[in-house]
mmCIF file of C-alpha atoms in Angstrom:
data_model
loop_
_atom_site.group_PDB
_atom_site.id
_atom_site.type_symbol
_atom_site.label_atom_id
_atom_site.label_comp_id
_atom_site.label_asym_id
_atom_site.label_seq_id
_atom_site.Cartn_x
_atom_site.Cartn_y
_atom_site.Cartn_z
ATOM 1 C CA MET T 71 0.000 0.000 0.000
ATOM 2 C CA ARG T 72 2.883 2.360 0.700
ATOM 3 C CA ILE T 73 4.461 1.960 -2.753
ATOM 4 C CA PRO T 74 1.353 3.097 -4.723
ATOM 5 C CA ALA T 75 0.948 6.103 -2.386
ATOM 6 C CA CYS T 76 4.603 7.034 -2.848
ATOM 7 C CA LEU T 77 4.264 6.705 -6.619
ATOM 8 C CA ALA T 78 1.148 8.895 -6.567
ATOM 9 C CA LEU T 79 2.963 11.573 -4.539
ATOM 10 C CA LEU T 80 5.972 11.393 -6.833
ATOM 11 C CA SER T 81 3.717 11.725 -9.867
ATOM 12 C CA MET T 82 1.973 14.801 -8.375
ATOM 13 C CA ALA T 83 5.320 16.377 -7.461
ATOM 14 C CA THR T 84 6.556 15.847 -11.015
ATOM 15 C CA ALA T 85 3.376 17.398 -12.457
ATOM 16 C CA ILE T 86 3.693 20.431 -10.162
ATOM 17 C CA SER T 87 7.371 20.810 -11.040
ATOM 18 C CA THR T 88 6.580 20.603 -14.778
ATOM 19 C CA ALA T 89 3.801 23.204 -14.457
ATOM 20 C CA GLN T 90 6.187 25.542 -12.629
ATOM 21 C CA GLU T 91 8.836 25.078 -15.338
ATOM 22 C CA VAL T 92 6.285 25.874 -18.058
ATOM 23 C CA ARG T 93 5.132 28.986 -16.171
ATOM 24 C CA THR T 94 8.743 30.120 -15.653
ATOM 25 C CA SER T 95 9.546 29.487 -19.327
ATOM 26 C CA SER T 96 6.441 31.397 -20.430
ATOM 27 C CA ASP T 97 7.402 34.343 -18.232
ATOM 28 C CA THR T 98 10.969 34.266 -19.568
ATOM 29 C CA LEU T 99 9.755 34.163 -23.179
ATOM 30 C CA ARG T 100 7.294 36.992 -22.523
ATOM 31 C CA ARG T 101 10.171 39.134 -21.181
ATOM 32 C CA LEU T 102 12.442 38.247 -24.122
ATOM 33 C CA ILE T 103 9.724 39.015 -26.689
ATOM 34 C CA THR T 104 8.317 42.204 -25.148
ATOM 35 C CA LYS T 105 11.416 43.791 -23.607
ATOM 36 C CA GLU T 106 14.882 42.415 -24.329
ATOM 37 C CA TRP T 107 14.759 41.578 -28.059
ATOM 38 C CA PRO T 108 12.948 44.800 -29.071
ATOM 39 C CA SER T 109 15.434 46.790 -26.983
ATOM 40 C CA ALA T 110 18.212 45.578 -29.290
ATOM 41 C CA ALA T 111 16.176 46.656 -32.344
ATOM 42 C CA ARG T 112 15.378 50.077 -30.852
ATOM 43 C CA SER T 113 19.073 50.714 -30.166
ATOM 44 C CA GLY T 114 20.178 49.293 -33.529
ATOM 45 C CA ASP T 115 22.454 46.770 -31.791
ATOM 46 C CA VAL T 116 22.817 44.087 -34.488
ATOM 47 C CA ARG T 117 25.084 41.832 -32.421
ATOM 48 C CA LYS T 118 22.666 41.784 -29.492
ATOM 49 C CA TYR T 119 19.643 41.342 -31.779
ATOM 50 C CA VAL T 120 21.198 38.325 -33.520
ATOM 51 C CA SER T 121 22.234 36.813 -30.166
ATOM 52 C CA PHE T 122 18.559 35.992 -29.539
ATOM 53 C CA LEU T 123 18.598 33.583 -32.514
ATOM 54 C CA THR T 124 19.766 29.962 -32.689
ATOM 55 C CA GLU T 125 22.798 29.168 -34.842
ATOM 56 C CA ASP T 126 20.556 27.274 -37.295
ATOM 57 C CA MET T 127 17.854 29.928 -37.289
ATOM 58 C CA VAL T 128 15.529 30.720 -40.169
ATOM 59 C CA TYR T 129 14.498 34.389 -40.355
ATOM 60 C CA MET T 130 11.579 34.906 -42.723
ATOM 61 C CA PRO T 131 10.745 38.496 -43.707
ATOM 62 C CA PRO T 132 7.644 38.836 -45.876
ATOM 63 C CA ASN T 133 7.976 38.860 -49.653
ATOM 64 C CA GLN T 134 11.599 37.778 -49.857
ATOM 65 C CA GLU T 135 13.904 34.832 -49.371
ATOM 66 C CA ALA T 136 14.456 33.520 -45.854
ATOM 67 C CA PHE T 137 17.773 34.113 -44.104
ATOM 68 C CA THR T 138 19.548 30.986 -42.853
ATOM 69 C CA ASP T 139 22.962 32.593 -42.385
ATOM 70 C CA LYS T 140 23.551 34.887 -39.401
ATOM 71 C CA ASN T 141 26.245 36.889 -41.220
ATOM 72 C CA ALA T 142 23.931 37.690 -44.136
ATOM 73 C CA LEU T 143 21.137 38.534 -41.711
ATOM 74 C CA SER T 144 23.469 40.775 -39.696
ATOM 75 C CA GLU T 145 24.392 42.754 -42.809
ATOM 76 C CA TRP T 146 20.716 43.110 -43.770
ATOM 77 C CA LEU T 147 19.897 44.284 -40.234
ATOM 78 C CA ARG T 148 22.782 46.814 -40.264
ATOM 79 C CA GLN T 149 21.325 48.366 -43.393
ATOM 80 C CA ALA T 150 17.801 48.281 -41.982
ATOM 81 C CA PHE T 151 18.788 49.822 -38.645
ATOM 82 C CA ALA T 152 20.779 52.515 -40.495
ATOM 83 C CA SER T 153 17.792 53.384 -42.717
ATOM 84 C CA ALA T 154 15.518 54.478 -39.843
ATOM 85 C CA LYS T 155 15.016 54.605 -36.097
ATOM 86 C CA PHE T 156 12.339 52.240 -34.870
ATOM 87 C CA ASP T 157 9.812 52.886 -32.129
ATOM 88 C CA ILE T 158 8.474 49.435 -31.294
ATOM 89 C CA LYS T 159 5.427 48.621 -29.183
ATOM 90 C CA ILE T 160 4.973 44.928 -28.450
ATOM 91 C CA HIS T 161 1.503 43.881 -27.396
ATOM 92 C CA ASP T 162 1.252 41.218 -24.722
ATOM 93 C CA PRO T 163 1.616 37.913 -26.612
ATOM 94 C CA ASP T 164 -1.653 36.375 -27.767
ATOM 95 C CA GLU T 165 -0.200 32.896 -27.209
ATOM 96 C CA ILE T 166 2.876 31.294 -25.735
ATOM 97 C CA VAL T 167 2.885 27.498 -25.704
ATOM 98 C CA VAL T 168 5.803 25.652 -24.085
ATOM 99 C CA ALA T 169 6.580 21.913 -24.230
ATOM 100 C CA ASP T 170 9.766 19.867 -23.932
ATOM 101 C CA GLY T 171 12.293 22.619 -24.619
ATOM 102 C CA TRP T 172 10.316 24.095 -27.507
ATOM 103 C CA ALA T 173 7.829 26.951 -27.593
ATOM 104 C CA PHE T 174 5.856 28.992 -30.036
ATOM 105 C CA ALA T 175 4.731 32.543 -29.537
ATOM 106 C CA ARG T 176 2.157 34.558 -31.458
ATOM 107 C CA TYR T 177 2.077 38.307 -30.887
ATOM 108 C CA ARG T 178 1.389 41.716 -32.437
ATOM 109 C CA VAL T 179 3.751 44.647 -32.838
ATOM 110 C CA ASP T 180 3.244 48.295 -33.793
ATOM 111 C CA VAL T 181 6.314 49.869 -35.386
ATOM 112 C CA VAL T 182 6.909 53.503 -36.287
ATOM 113 C CA ALA T 183 9.976 53.918 -38.493
ATOM 114 C CA THR T 184 11.399 57.437 -38.534
ATOM 115 C CA THR T 185 13.847 58.189 -41.328
ATOM 116 C CA ASP T 186 16.715 60.679 -41.158
ATOM 117 C CA SER T 187 14.518 63.224 -42.950
ATOM 118 C CA GLY T 188 11.872 62.881 -40.218
ATOM 119 C CA ASP T 189 9.288 60.953 -42.227
ATOM 120 C CA LYS T 190 7.333 58.426 -40.151
ATOM 121 C CA ILE T 191 5.955 55.158 -41.445
ATOM 122 C CA THR T 192 3.632 53.091 -39.263
ATOM 123 C CA MET T 193 3.482 49.317 -39.555
ATOM 124 C CA ASN T 194 1.142 46.964 -37.704
ATOM 125 C CA ARG T 195 2.570 43.468 -37.675
ATOM 126 C CA LYS T 196 1.685 39.936 -36.642
ATOM 127 C CA TYR T 197 4.509 37.585 -35.617
ATOM 128 C CA LEU T 198 4.826 33.854 -35.172
ATOM 129 C CA ASP T 199 8.033 32.536 -33.620
ATOM 130 C CA ILE T 200 9.321 29.094 -32.734
ATOM 131 C CA TRP T 201 11.697 29.152 -29.772
ATOM 132 C CA ARG T 202 14.114 26.496 -28.616
ATOM 133 C CA GLN T 203 15.715 26.047 -25.221
ATOM 134 C CA ILE T 204 19.453 25.493 -25.532
ATOM 135 C CA ASP T 205 21.587 24.994 -22.415
ATOM 136 C CA GLY T 206 18.875 26.594 -20.293
ATOM 137 C CA SER T 207 18.473 29.708 -22.487
ATOM 138 C CA TRP T 208 15.649 30.438 -24.907
ATOM 139 C CA LYS T 209 16.622 31.325 -28.488
ATOM 140 C CA CYS T 210 14.369 32.113 -31.430
ATOM 141 C CA HIS T 211 14.663 29.260 -33.937
ATOM 142 C CA ARG T 212 12.160 30.460 -36.574
ATOM 143 C CA HIS T 213 10.990 34.085 -36.893
ATOM 144 C CA MET T 214 8.311 35.203 -39.343
ATOM 145 C CA TRP T 215 5.847 38.034 -39.696
ATOM 146 C CA ASN T 216 3.446 39.825 -41.968
ATOM 147 C CA ASP T 217 1.782 43.224 -41.971
ATOM 148 C CA SER T 218 -1.834 44.025 -41.301
ATOM 149 C CA ILE T 219 -2.527 46.049 -44.431
ATOM 150 C CA PRO T 220 -6.020 47.265 -45.340
ATOM 151 C CA PRO T 221 -7.353 45.718 -48.559
ATOM 152 C CA ALA T 222 -6.374 47.480 -51.784
ATOM 153 C CA THR T 223 -9.007 49.342 -53.767
ATOM 154 C CA GLU T 224 -9.902 48.482 -57.368
ATOM 155 C CA LYS T 225 -7.515 51.267 -58.419
ATOM 156 C CA GLY T 226 -4.604 49.518 -56.705
ATOM 157 C CA PRO T 227 -2.838 49.951 -53.394
ATOM 158 C CA THR T 228 -3.306 53.120 -51.417
ATOM 159 C CA ARG T 229 -0.390 55.480 -50.783
ATOM 160 C CA ARG T 230 -0.350 54.333 -47.169
ATOM 161 C CA GLN T 231 -0.167 50.703 -48.290
ATOM 162 C CA SER T 232 2.758 51.512 -50.561
ATOM 163 C CA GLN T 233 4.496 53.203 -47.646
ATOM 164 C CA ARG T 234 3.938 50.186 -45.416
ATOM 165 C CA TRP T 235 5.103 47.733 -48.059
ATOM 166 C CA GLY T 236 8.262 49.724 -48.642
ATOM 167 C CA LEU T 237 9.538 49.258 -45.099
ATOM 168 C CA SER T 238 7.546 46.174 -44.151
ATOM 169 C CA CYS T 239 10.464 43.998 -45.187
ATOM 170 C CA LEU T 240 13.081 46.534 -44.099
ATOM 171 C CA VAL T 241 14.941 46.126 -47.354
ATOM 172 C CA PRO T 242 17.163 49.205 -47.436
ATOM 173 C CA THR T 243 18.382 48.534 -50.985
ATOM 174 C CA ALA T 244 14.799 48.581 -52.242
ATOM 175 C CA LEU T 245 14.051 51.836 -50.449
ATOM 176 C CA THR T 246 16.098 54.579 -52.045
ATOM 177 C CA ARG T 247 14.366 57.590 -50.508
ATOM 178 C CA ILE T 248 11.175 58.968 -49.069
ATOM 179 C CA ASP T 249 9.848 62.121 -50.689
ATOM 180 C CA ARG T 250 7.039 63.948 -48.833
ATOM 181 C CA GLY T 251 5.834 60.703 -47.263
ATOM 182 C CA ARG T 252 5.836 58.785 -50.547
ATOM 183 C CA LEU T 253 8.340 56.022 -51.129
ATOM 184 C CA THR T 254 10.368 56.090 -54.312
ATOM 185 C CA GLY T 255 12.801 53.569 -55.714
ATOM 186 C CA ILE T 256 10.953 50.465 -54.580
ATOM 187 C CA ASP T 257 12.082 47.683 -56.846
ATOM 188 C CA GLN T 258 10.188 44.809 -55.247
ATOM 189 C CA LEU T 259 6.651 44.654 -53.920
#
């Protein structure tokens, strides 16, 4: 009779411990997503930003090829961070699910990009990340997003949509300049 009771207690203790680990991991991921990672983007710190990614990461900006090489991504980010200053507001994640050293997070972000000339472009984004726990630390393994853009009219995209698309991928080579709030030199939409 003692052995089944001991096994039951051990099983409950394991379940409680697992629930606490999941809660701690969720809290850690929430902090990484809403505070630490965006802080690196706000400051334009490429090295710190990339440190939140796994070595075999896949970084998937909308409407272009995915990055699988941290050096190539770092160069792209340097150009992006040099093209504008970013005011980033992360909404509390809609979902964080943690299991066995893996997690996914779904969240929304409002970004205002301010160029050197003072033009501001607002982007409303939706993100989906896959995180992986490596040696006790959480790293983003897959990072993807898209923009919440109002539907185009029959005449084509609105000026605001064109502005959003221009910086939605943060492709500095595609964005040559902003003239009175209108993007020019966009070679890929």
